[in-house]
Each structure stands twice: as structure tokens, then as C-alpha cells.
Coordinates of C-alpha atoms (C1' of nucleotides) in Angstrom, one line a residue:
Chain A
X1 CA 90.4 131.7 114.4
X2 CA 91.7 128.6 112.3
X3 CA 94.7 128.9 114.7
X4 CA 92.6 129.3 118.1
X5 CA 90.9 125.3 116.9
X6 CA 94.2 124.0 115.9
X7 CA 95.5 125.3 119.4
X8 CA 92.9 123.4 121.3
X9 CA 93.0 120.3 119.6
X10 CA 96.7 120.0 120.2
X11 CA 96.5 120.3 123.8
X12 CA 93.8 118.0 124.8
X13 CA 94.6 115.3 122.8
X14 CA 98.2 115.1 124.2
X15 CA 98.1 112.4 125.9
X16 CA 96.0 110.0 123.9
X17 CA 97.4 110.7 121.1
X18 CA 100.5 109.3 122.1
X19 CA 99.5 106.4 123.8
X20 CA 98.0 106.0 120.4
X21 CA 101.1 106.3 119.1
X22 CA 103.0 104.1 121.1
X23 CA 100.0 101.3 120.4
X24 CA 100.2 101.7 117.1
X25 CA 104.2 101.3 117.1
X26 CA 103.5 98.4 118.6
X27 CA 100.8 97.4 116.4
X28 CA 103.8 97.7 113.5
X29 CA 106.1 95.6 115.1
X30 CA 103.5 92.8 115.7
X31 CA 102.6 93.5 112.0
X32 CA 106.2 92.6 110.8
X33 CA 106.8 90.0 113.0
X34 CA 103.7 88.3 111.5
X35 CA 104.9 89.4 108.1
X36 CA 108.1 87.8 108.9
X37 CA 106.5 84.5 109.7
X38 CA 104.2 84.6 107.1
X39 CA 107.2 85.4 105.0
X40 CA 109.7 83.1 105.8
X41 CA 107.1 79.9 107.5
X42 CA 104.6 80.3 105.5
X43 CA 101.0 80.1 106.5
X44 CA 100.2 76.8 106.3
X45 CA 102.8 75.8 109.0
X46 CA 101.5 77.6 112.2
X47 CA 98.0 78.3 111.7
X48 CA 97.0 79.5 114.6
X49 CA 100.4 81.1 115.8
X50 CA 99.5 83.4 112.8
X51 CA 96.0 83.6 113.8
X52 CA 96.7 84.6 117.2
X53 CA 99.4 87.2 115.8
X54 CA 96.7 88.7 113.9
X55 CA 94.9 88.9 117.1
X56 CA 97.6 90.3 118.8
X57 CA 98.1 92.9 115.9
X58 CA 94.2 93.2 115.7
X59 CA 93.6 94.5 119.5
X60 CA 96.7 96.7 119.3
X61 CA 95.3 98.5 116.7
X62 CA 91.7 98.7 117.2
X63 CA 93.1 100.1 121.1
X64 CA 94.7 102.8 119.4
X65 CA 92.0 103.2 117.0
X66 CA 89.7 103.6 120.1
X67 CA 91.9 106.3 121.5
X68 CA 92.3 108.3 118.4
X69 CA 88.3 108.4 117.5
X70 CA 88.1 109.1 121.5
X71 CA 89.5 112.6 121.0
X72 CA 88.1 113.5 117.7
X73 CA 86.1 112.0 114.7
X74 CA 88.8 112.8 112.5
X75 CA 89.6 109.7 110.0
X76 CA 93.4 109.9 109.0
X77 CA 95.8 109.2 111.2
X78 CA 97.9 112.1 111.6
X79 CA 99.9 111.1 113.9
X80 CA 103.3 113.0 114.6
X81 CA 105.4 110.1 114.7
X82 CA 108.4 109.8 112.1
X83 CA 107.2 110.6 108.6
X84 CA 108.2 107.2 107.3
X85 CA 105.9 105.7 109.2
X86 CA 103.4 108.2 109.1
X87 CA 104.1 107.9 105.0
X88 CA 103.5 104.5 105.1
X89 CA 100.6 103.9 107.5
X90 CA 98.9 106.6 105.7
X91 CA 99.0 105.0 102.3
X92 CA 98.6 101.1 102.9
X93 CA 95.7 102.3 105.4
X94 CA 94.0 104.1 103.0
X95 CA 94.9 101.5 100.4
X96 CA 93.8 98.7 102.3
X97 CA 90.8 100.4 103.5
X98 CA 90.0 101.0 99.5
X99 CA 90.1 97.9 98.6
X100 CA 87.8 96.8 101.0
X101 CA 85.2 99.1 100.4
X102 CA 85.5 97.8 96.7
X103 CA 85.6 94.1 97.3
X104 CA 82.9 94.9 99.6
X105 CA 80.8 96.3 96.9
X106 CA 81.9 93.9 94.2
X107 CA 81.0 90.8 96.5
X108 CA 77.7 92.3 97.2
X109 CA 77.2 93.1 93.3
X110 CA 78.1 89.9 92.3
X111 CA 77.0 88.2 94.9
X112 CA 79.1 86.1 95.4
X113 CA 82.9 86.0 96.8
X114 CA 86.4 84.6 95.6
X115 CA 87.6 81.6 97.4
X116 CA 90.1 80.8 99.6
X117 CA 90.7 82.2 102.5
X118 CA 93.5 82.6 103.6
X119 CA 94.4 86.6 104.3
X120 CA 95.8 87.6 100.9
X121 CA 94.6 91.2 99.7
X122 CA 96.0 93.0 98.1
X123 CA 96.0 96.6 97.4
X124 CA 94.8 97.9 94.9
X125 CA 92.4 100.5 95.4
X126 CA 90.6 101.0 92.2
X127 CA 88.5 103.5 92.8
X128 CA 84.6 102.9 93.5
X129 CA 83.3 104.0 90.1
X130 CA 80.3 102.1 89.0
X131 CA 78.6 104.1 86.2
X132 CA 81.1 103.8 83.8
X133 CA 82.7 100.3 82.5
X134 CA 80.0 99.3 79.9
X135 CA 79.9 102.6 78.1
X136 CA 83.7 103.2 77.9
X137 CA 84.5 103.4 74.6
X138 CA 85.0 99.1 74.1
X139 CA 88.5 100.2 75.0
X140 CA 89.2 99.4 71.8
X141 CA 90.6 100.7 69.0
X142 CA 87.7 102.2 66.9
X143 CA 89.5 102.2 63.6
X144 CA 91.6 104.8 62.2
X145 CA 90.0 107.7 61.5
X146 CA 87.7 108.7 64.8
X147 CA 89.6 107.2 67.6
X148 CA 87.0 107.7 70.7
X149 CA 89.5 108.4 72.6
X150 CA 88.2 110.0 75.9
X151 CA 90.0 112.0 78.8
X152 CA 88.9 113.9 81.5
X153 CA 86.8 111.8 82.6
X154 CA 84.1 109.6 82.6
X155 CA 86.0 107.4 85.1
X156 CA 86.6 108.0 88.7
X157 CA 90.7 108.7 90.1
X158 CA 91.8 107.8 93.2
X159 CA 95.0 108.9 94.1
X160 CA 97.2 107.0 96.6
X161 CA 101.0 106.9 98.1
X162 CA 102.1 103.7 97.6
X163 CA 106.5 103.3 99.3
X164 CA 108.6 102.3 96.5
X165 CA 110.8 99.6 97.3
X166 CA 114.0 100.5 98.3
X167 CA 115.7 97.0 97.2
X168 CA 115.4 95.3 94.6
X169 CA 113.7 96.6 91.5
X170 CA 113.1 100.1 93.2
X171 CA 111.6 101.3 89.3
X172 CA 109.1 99.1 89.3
X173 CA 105.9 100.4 90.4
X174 CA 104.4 99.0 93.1
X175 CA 102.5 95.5 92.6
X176 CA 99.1 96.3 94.0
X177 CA 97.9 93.1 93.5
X178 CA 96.2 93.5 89.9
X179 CA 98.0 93.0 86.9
X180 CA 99.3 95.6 84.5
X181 CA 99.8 96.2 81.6
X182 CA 102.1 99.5 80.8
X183 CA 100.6 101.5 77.6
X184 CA 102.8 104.2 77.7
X185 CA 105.1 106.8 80.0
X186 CA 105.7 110.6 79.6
X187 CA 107.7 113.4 81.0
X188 CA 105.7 115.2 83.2
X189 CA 105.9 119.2 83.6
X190 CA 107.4 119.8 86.8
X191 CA 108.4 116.5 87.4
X192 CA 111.9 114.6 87.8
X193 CA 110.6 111.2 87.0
X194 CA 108.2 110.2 84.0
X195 CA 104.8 108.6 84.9
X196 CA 104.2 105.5 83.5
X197 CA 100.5 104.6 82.4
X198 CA 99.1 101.4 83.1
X199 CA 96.2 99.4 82.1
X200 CA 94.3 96.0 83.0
X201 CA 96.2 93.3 81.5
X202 CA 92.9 92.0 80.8
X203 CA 91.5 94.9 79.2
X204 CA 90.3 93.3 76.3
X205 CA 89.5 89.9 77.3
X206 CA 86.9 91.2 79.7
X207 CA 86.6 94.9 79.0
X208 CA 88.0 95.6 81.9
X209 CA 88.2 99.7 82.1
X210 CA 90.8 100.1 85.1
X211 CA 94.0 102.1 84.4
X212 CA 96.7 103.7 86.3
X213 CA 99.6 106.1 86.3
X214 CA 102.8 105.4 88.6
X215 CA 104.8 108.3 89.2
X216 CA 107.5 109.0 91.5
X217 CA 106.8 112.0 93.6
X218 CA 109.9 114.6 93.0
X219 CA 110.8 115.0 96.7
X220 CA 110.2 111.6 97.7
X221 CA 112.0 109.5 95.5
X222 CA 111.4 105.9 97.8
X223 CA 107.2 106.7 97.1
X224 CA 105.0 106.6 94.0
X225 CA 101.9 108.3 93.3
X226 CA 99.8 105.8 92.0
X227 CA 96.2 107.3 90.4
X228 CA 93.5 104.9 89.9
X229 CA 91.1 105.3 86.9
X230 CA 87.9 102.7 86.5
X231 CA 87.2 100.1 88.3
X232 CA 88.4 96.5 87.6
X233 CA 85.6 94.5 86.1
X234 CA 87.2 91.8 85.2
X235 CA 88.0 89.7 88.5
X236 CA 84.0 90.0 88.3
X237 CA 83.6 88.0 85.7
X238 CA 83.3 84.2 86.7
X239 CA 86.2 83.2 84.5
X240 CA 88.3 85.9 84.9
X241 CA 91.4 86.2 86.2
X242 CA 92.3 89.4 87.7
X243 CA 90.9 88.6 91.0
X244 CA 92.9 90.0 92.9
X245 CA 96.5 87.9 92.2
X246 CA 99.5 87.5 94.6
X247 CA 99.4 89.4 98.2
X248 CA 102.4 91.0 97.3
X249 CA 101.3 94.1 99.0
X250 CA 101.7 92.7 102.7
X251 CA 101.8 95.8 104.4
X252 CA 98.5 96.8 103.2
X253 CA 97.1 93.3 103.3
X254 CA 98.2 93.9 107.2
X255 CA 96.5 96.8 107.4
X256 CA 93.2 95.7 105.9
X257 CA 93.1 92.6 108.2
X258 CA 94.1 95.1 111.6
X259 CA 90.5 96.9 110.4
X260 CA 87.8 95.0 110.0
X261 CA 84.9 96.4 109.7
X262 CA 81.7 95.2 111.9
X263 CA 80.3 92.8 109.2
X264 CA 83.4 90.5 109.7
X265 CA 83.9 90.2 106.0
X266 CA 87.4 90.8 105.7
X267 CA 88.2 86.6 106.3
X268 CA 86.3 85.9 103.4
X269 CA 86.8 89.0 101.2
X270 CA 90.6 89.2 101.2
X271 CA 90.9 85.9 99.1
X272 CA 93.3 85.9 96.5
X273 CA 93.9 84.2 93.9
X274 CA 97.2 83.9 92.3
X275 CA 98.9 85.3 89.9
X276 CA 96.7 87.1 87.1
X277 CA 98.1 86.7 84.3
X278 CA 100.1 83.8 83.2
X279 CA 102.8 85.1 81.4
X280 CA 103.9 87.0 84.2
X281 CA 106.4 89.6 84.8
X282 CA 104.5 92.1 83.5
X283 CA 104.4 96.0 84.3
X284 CA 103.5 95.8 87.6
X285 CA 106.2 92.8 88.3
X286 CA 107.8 91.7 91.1
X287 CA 107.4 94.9 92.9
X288 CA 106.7 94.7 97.0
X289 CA 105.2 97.7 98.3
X290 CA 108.2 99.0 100.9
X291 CA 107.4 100.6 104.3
X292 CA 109.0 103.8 105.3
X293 CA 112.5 104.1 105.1
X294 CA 112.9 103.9 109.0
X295 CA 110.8 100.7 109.0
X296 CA 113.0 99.3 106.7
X297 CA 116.3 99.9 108.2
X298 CA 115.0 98.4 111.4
X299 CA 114.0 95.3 109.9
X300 CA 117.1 94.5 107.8
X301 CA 115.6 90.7 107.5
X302 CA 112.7 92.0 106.1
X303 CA 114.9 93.5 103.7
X304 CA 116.2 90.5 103.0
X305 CA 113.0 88.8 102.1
X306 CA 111.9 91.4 100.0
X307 CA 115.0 91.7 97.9
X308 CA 114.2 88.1 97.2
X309 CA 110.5 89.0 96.4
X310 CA 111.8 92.2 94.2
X311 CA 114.9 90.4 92.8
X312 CA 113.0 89.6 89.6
X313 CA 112.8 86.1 89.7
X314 CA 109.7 85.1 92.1
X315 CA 107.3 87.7 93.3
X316 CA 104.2 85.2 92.1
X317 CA 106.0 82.3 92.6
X318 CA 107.5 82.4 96.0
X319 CA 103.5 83.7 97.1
X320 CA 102.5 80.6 95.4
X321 CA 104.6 78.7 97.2
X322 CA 103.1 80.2 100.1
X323 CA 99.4 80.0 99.2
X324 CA 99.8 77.0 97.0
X325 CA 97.2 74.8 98.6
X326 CA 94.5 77.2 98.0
X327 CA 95.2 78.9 94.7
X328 CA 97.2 76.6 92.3
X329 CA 93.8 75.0 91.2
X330 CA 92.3 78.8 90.0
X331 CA 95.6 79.8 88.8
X332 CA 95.9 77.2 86.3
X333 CA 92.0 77.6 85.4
X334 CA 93.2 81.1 84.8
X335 CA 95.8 80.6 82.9
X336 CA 94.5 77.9 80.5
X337 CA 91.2 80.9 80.1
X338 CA 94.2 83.3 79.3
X339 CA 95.5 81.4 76.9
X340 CA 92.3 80.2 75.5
X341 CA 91.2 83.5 74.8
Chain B
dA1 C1' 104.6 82.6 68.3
dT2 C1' 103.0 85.2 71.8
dC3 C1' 103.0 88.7 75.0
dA4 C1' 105.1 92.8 77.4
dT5 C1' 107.7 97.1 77.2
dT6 C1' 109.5 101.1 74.9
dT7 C1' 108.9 105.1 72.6
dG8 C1' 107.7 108.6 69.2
dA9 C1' 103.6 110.3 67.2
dC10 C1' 99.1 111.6 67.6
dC11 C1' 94.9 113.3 69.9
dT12 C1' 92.3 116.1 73.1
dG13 C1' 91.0 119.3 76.8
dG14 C1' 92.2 123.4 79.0
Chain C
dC1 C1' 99.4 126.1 72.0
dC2 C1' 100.8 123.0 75.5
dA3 C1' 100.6 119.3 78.6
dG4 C1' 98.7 115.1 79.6
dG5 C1' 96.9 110.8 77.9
dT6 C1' 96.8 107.2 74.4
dC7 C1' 98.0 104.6 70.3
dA8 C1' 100.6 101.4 67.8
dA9 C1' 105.0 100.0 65.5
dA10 C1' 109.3 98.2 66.9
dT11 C1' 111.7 95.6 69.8
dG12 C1' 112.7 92.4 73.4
dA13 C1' 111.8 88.4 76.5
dT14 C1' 109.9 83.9 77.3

DNA sequence: ATCATTTGACCTGG
DNA sequence: CCAGGTCAAATGAT
């Protein structure tokens, strides 16, 4: 009987579902055209050519959006289009769409939002826990003898597929926009590739509880599986510096701005600041988050840009080039509080 | 000197 | 007991 639904809902659909297709194709290609001028203009040249690209990218999607909830309430988009692409709108969507949901609730905990606003985002989706941070164990390290070490888990996970970049440093795990710091890696049963553990660089500064582990998945070596565990407190804190650092993670910075939800807060709430932590190059380094392997190949320039971006020498720095005006003044606050503390 | 990464050992839950 | 998760000393980079 499973069979008899899945029957029906393949026919009807049919034919919206692929002009939803074809609109959000195109809603990609406007996307990396306006990646492309963001990348190689920068934003401060052409304001309002890049606003009106968002626009353009905006309507595209929300049309296809339109069609797709038309025929069904069903939230992913599982569209039959080439699994690259399905790949990679299915993570930085749900990335970007995570990441909003927790700025959303951050801003309205705190009460107040980052600055700047020009579109930076970037994608980290820790996971919406709110119960846990205070009692979590001071992260610390309780001396020797009883180490209150905890698993399974107070904290929330959230799991998400995050393309690996296929230039450049194609180990590094995916910068999501946070910064991290690596605490460990293993062999995992099962698995080709080792996961790496990550935690908040500023997990002792500010207590902050947020961890991850990277891992390749076995038959896809071009896309990590990152799992998010605890939620980042400290880009809460008034003098912290993890909010959220350099929009490396375009694609699903893209993606959050083609979505906004009906409160409009998505100008505002995808500020960025720049780079967390001062001392850079950390776990989490100069690592772009790569589209799907088809997306690439089209796109050679883009390759281009991001090989400079994953190269090792600039990820933060060529974004602060690009978003200098607005963030240089925080970064240094940031990286004098680093220090300080 | 400071901070990040690596890596083997240790701890814990299943 | 085993696999996954974490610690912390050693090492490297800046």
C-alpha cells in the first residue's frame, strides 16, 4: 500500500516538479554568478547589482519553492535532479536553514543582534539545544582522579552533509563558520576515513559546550558528515568572539539569504563578524564548503577562487578583505579579548 | 611563548 | 569486551 502512495505522488507532481527543477537550476546559476561577484568584486563595489542578484536569486527560488509546497507539504527537497546537486542543496539548505533557526533563537535570547550587515552567515548548524551549557561538566578538566567525563548525551546532535572541497585542502573539514578546535580523531568501525573531533576554540574562555565530529562518509569521499553537539554560547557573550567568523560557507550563506523567512530577519541576522579566533588557521582552517561535483566542474572559475580560499594562505583574510569595512573594528576587539584572556 | 594538532592512552556506555 | 569519545603529553607552527 506504501507503493500504491508513492505511485500517485509520482504522477501528479510531474510536471511541477520539474519546472521546480528547472527554477531551482536556475536559482543555482544566479547563486554562483552572485557568488562569483561577491567573490572576485567584492561587495562593497556594486551594492545594489548584488542586491538585485539576490533578488533575482530570491524570486527564483521562492517560485520553485511555491511549486514544490503546491504539490505536497513535504519539506526536503527531493528532487530527482543530478545527486551532486541534490547532495549539495540538501545539506547547505538544511545548514543554512539551521543556522537560522538558531541565530533566530539566540537573537531573541539575547536580545540583541551582531552587527553589520552585510550577508555573511555562515553555516554552522549547532544544534538548537538550550537545556544544557551551564550544567555541562565546566568542560573542564575536574582533576585526576574522577574525570566527569560524560557521553551519550546531555547535549543535542545534529547531523549534517556538508561537500568537502575538492581543491585545495580537501582534508580539512569544512569551515562552517565557527572556530575549532580539534581534541582528538579515531578510527571508526566500518569506516575508511577517521573522524576527527572538534570543539569551540573558545571553550574555555566562555564555556562554550559546542563540539563536532567531521567524518568523511565511506562512499562519498568529496562529503563530510559533520555531527553537531551543544550549542555555541559563546558568540552570546557580549565580548566573545565566536560570533559567527568569516562567510566562508557561501553556498549555504546563499541558501539562507534565498529563504527568508516572513519576519525578514535574515538582513540583520546573518552578520558576521570576522575571524574568531586570532591565531587562526586552526582545525577548521581555510576550508570552503564545495558544491557537488557537477557544480564544480561547470564553474571551473569558481574553482579557481576557491583554491585560492583553500590554498592555506587566506580563507579569513581574503573575507576580510571583502568585509573589511564592517568587521575589522570587532575583529581586533576580538582578538585583543583573546589574547587578554 | 603561545596556541593548535597529533596521537596513544584512558574512560564510559552499550 | 568493544567501540566511540575524551584527555593530555609531545610536537609543530607562528
Amino acid at each position: 500500500m506504501a507503493d500504491q502512495r508513492k505511485l500517485q505522488k509520482k504522477k501528479e507532481p510531474d510536471q511541477a516538479m520539474e519546472d521546480a527543477i528547472s527554477l531551482i537550476l536556475r536559482g543555482c546559476s544566479l547563486a554562483r554568478e552572485l557568488e562569483f561577484n561577491v567573490l572576485n568584486l567584492g561587495n562593497v563595489r556594486q551594492p545594489h547589482m548584488l542586491s538585485q542578484s539576490c533578488d533575482d536569486v530570491l524570486s527564483v527560488f521562492a517560485a520553485a519553492k511555491e511549486r514544490l509546497s503546491s504539490q505536497e507539504q513535504r519539506p526536503p527537497v527531493t528532487v530527482q535532479c543530478d545527486v551532486g546537486l541534490e547532495e549539495w542543496l540538501r545539506s547547505t539548505c538544511s545548514q543554512a536553514m539551521e543556522l537560522a533557526q538558531m541565530q533566530m533563537r539566540s537573537a531573541s535570547a539575547v536580545g540583541r543582534l551582531p552587527d553589520q550587515g552585510i550577508g555573511g552567515g555562515s553555516a554552522s548548524p549547532p544544534p538548537v539545544a538550550t537545556e544544557d551549557s551551564g550544567k555541562r561538566m565546566g568542560m573542564g578538566f575536574a582533576s585526576s582522579s574522577q574525570k566527569p567525563r560524560r557521553r551519550k548525551d546531555d547535549l543535542e546532535k545534529t547531523t549534517v552533509r556538508v561537500a568537502a572541497p575538492r581543491i585545495g585542502n580537501t582534508e580539512l573539514p569544512p569551515d562552517d563558520g565557527f572556530t575549532w578546535r580539534k581534541y582528538g580523531q579515531k578510527e571508526i568501525l566500518g569506516s575508511r576515513f577517521p573522524r576527527g573531533y572538534f570543539r569551540c576554540t573558545h571553550q574555555k574562555l566562555y564555556h562554550c559546550p559546542a563540539k563536532k565530529h567531521v567524518q568523511r562518509l565511506d562512499d562519498d569521499p568529496y562529503t563530510f558528515e559533520v555531527t553537531y553537539r551543544g550549542d555555541h554560547t559563546c558568540h552570546m557573550s557580549s565580548t566573545a568572539p565566536s560570533a559567527p567568523p568569516p562567510p566562508t560557507d557561501i553556498a549555504a550563506q546563499h541558501m539562507a539569504q534565498f529563504r527568508p523567512p516572513p519576519g525578514g530577519w535574515l538582513s540583520m541576522e546573518f552578520s558576521t563578524a570576522a575571524s574568531g579566533s586570532g591565531s587562526g588557521g586552526s582545525s577548521a582552517g581555510p576550508a570552503t564548503v564545495r558544491y557537488g561535483k557537477d557544480v564544480a566542474d561547470q564553474f571551473p572559475v569558481l574553482d579557481m577562487a576557491d583554491a585560492m580560499f583553500n590554498s592555506g594562505s587566506c580563507s579569513s583574510n581574503s573575507m576580510d578583505s571583502i568585509f573589511a569595512a564592517c568587521v575589522a573594528e570587532d575583529h581586533h576587539k576580538w582578538e585583543k579579548d583573546d589574547k587578554k584572556n
